[in-house]
PDB file of C-alpha atoms in Angstrom:
ATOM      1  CA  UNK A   1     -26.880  19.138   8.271  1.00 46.00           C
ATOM      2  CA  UNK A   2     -28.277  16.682   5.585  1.00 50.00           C
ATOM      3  CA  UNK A   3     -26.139  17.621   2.941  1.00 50.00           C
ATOM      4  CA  UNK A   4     -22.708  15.647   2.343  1.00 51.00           C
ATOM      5  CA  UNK A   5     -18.993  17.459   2.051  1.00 53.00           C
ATOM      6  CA  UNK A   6     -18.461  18.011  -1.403  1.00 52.00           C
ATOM      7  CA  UNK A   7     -15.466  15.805  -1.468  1.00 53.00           C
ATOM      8  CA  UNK A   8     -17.197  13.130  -0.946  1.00 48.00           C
ATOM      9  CA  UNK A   9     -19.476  13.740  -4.252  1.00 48.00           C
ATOM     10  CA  UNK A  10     -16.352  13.969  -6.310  1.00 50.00           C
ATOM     11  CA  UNK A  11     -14.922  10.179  -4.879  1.00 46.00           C
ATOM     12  CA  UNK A  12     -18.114   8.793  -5.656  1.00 48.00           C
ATOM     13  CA  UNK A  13     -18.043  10.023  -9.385  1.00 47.00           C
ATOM     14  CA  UNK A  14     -14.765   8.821  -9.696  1.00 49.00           C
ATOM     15  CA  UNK A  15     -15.042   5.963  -8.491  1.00 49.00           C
ATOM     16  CA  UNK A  16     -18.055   5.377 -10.605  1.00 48.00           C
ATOM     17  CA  UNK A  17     -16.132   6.552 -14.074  1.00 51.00           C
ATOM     18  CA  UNK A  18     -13.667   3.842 -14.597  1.00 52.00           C
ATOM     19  CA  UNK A  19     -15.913   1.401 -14.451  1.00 53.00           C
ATOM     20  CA  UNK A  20     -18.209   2.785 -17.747  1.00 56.00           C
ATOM     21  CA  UNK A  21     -14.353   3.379 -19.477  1.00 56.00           C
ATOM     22  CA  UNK A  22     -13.517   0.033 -18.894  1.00 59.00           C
ATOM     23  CA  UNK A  23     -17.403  -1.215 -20.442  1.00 66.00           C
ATOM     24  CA  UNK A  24     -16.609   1.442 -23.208  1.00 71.00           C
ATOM     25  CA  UNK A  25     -13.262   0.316 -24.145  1.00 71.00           C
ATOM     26  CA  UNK A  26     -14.091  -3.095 -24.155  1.00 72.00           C
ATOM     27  CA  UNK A  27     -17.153  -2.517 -26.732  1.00 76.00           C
ATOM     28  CA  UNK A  28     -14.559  -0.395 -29.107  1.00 75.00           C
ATOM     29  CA  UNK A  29     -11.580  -3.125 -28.730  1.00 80.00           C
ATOM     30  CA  UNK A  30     -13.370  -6.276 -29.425  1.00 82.00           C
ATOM     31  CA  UNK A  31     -14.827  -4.847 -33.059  1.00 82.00           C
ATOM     32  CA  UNK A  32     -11.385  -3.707 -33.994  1.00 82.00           C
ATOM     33  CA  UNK A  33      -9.801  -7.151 -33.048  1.00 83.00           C
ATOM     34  CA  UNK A  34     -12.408  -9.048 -34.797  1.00 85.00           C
ATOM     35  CA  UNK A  35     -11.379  -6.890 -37.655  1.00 87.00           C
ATOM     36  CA  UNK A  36      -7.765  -7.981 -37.538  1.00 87.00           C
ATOM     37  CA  UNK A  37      -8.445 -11.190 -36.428  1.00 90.00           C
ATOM     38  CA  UNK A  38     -11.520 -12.516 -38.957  1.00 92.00           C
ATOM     39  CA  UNK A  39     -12.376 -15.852 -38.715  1.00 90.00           C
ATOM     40  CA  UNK A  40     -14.452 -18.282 -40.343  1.00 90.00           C
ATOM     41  CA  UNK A  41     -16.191 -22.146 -39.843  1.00 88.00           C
ATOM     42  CA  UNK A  42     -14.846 -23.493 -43.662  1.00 85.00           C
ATOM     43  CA  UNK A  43     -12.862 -25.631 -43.285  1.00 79.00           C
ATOM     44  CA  UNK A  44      -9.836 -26.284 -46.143  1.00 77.00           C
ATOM     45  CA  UNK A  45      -7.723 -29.147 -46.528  1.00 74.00           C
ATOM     46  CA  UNK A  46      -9.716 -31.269 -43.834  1.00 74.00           C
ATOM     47  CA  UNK A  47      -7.882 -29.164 -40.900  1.00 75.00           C
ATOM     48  CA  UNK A  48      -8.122 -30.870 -37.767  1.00 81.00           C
ATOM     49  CA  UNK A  49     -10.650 -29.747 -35.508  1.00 82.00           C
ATOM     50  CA  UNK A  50     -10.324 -28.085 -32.189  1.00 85.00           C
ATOM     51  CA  UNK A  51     -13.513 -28.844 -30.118  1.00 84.00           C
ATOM     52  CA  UNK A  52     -14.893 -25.964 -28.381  1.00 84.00           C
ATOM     53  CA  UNK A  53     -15.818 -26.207 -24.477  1.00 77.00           C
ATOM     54  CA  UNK A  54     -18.971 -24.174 -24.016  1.00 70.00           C
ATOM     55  CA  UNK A  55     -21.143 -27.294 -22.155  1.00 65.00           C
ATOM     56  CA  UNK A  56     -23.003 -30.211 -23.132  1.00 63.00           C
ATOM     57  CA  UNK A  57     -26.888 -30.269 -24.856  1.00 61.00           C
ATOM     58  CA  UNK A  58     -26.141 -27.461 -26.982  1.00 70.00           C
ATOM     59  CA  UNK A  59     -27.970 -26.396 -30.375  1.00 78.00           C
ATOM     60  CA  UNK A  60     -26.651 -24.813 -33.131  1.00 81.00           C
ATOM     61  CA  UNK A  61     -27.853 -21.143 -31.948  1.00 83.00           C
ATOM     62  CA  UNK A  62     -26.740 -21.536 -28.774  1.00 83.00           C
ATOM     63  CA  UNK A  63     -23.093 -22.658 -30.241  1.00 84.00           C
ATOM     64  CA  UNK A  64     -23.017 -19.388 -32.475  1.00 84.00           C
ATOM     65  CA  UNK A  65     -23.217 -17.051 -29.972  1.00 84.00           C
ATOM     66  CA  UNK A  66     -20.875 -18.879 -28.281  1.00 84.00           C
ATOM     67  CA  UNK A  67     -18.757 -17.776 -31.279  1.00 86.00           C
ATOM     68  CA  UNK A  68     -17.883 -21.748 -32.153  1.00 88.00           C
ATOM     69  CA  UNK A  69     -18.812 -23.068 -35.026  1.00 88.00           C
ATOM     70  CA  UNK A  70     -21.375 -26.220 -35.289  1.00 85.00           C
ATOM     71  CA  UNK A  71     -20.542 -29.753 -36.960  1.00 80.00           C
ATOM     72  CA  UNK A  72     -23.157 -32.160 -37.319  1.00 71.00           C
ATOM     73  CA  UNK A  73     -21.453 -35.817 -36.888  1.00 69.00           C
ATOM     74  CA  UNK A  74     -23.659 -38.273 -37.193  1.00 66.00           C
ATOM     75  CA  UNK A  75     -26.525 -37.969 -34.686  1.00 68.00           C
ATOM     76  CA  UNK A  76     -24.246 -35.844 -32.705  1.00 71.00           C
ATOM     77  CA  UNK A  77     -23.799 -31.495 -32.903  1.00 69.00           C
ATOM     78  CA  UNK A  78     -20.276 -30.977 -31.849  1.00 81.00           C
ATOM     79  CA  UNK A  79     -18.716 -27.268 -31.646  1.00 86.00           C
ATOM     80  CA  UNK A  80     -15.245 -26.464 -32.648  1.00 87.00           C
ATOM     81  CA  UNK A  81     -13.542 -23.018 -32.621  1.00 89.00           C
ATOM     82  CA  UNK A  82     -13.340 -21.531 -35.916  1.00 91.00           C
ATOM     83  CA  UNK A  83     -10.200 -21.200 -38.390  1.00 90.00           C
ATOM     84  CA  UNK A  84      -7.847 -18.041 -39.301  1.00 91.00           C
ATOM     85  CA  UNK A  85      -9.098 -16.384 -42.357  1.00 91.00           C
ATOM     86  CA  UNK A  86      -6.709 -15.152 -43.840  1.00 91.00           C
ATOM     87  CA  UNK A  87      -8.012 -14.599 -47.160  1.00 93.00           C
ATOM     88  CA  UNK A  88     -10.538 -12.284 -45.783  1.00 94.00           C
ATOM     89  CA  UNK A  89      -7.781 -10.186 -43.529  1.00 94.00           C
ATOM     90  CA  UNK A  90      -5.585  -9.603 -46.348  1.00 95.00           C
ATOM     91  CA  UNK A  91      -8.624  -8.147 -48.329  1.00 96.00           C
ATOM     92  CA  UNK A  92      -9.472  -5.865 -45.536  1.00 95.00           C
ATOM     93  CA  UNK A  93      -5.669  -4.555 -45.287  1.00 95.00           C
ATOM     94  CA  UNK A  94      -5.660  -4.402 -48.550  1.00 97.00           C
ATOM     95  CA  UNK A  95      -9.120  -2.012 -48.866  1.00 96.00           C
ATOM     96  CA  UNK A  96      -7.732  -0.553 -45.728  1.00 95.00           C
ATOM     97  CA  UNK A  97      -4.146   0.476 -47.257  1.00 97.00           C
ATOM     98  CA  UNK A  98      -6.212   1.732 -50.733  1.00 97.00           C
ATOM     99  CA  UNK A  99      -8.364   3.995 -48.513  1.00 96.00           C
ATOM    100  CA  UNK A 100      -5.934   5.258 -47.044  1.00 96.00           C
ATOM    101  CA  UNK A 101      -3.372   5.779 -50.167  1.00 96.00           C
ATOM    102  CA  UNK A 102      -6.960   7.500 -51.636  1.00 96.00           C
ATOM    103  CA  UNK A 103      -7.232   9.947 -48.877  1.00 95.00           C
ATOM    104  CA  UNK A 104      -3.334  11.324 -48.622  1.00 95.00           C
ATOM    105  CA  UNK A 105      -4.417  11.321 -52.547  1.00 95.00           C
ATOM    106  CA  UNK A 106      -6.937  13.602 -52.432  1.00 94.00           C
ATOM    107  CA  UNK A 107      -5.438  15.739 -49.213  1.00 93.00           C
ATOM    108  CA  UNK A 108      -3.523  18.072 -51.565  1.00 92.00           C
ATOM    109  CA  UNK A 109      -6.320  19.340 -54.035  1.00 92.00           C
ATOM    110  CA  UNK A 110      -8.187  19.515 -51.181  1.00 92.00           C
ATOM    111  CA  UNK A 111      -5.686  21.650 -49.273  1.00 92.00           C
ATOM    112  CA  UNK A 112      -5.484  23.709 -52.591  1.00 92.00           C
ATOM    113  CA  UNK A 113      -8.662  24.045 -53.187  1.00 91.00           C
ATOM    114  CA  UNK A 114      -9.249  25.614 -49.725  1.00 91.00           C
ATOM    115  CA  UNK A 115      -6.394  28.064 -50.016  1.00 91.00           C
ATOM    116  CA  UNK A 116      -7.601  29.150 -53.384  1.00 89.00           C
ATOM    117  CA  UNK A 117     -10.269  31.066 -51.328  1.00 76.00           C
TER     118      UNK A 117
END
């Protein structure tokens, strides 16, 4: 007959699933790193730069989505990898932690409020 076993259906799915969990985790874990991890292109105190290899010829789109960040020297744009902000991740733990403190907060009268019924 033309039709194929069902077993074979089900192998196919599966072996078609892990592959769009892997593309979907991926798309959720890089936002949430970037959130831990922010990072910016100021530079303070005349850090040292770290040159970033992404190929030669480059322009300064081109070394943005790259996710460097471009330096004019001169006649020559240079990319180098951008520095730890750490001013900017201790302001999101900090809204983070508030949020959070403001929801247990609020959980009670809530809680109340909906038992009162």
């Amino acid at each position: 007959s033309g039709f194929a076993p069902p077993t074979q259906h089900v192998l196919e799915k599966s072996e078609v699933a892990p592959s769009k969990l892997n593309i979907k985790l991926k798309d959720v874990y890089e936002p949430l790193l970037s959130f831990f991890r922010p990072v910016t292109c100021r530079r303070k105190d005349e850090k040292t730069l770290i040159p970033c290899h992404v190929g030669e010829g480059l322009n300064t789109t081109e070394c943005l989505k790259n996710k460097c960040c471009p330096s004019k020297t001169g006649h020559e744009l240079k990319c180098y990898m951008p520095f730890k902000d750490n001013m900017q991740l201790t302001f999101r733990l900090l809204v983070l932690v508030a949020g959070g403190f403001l929801i247990l907060g609020c959980l009670p009268f809530c809680c109340c409020a909906c038992l009162q019924r």
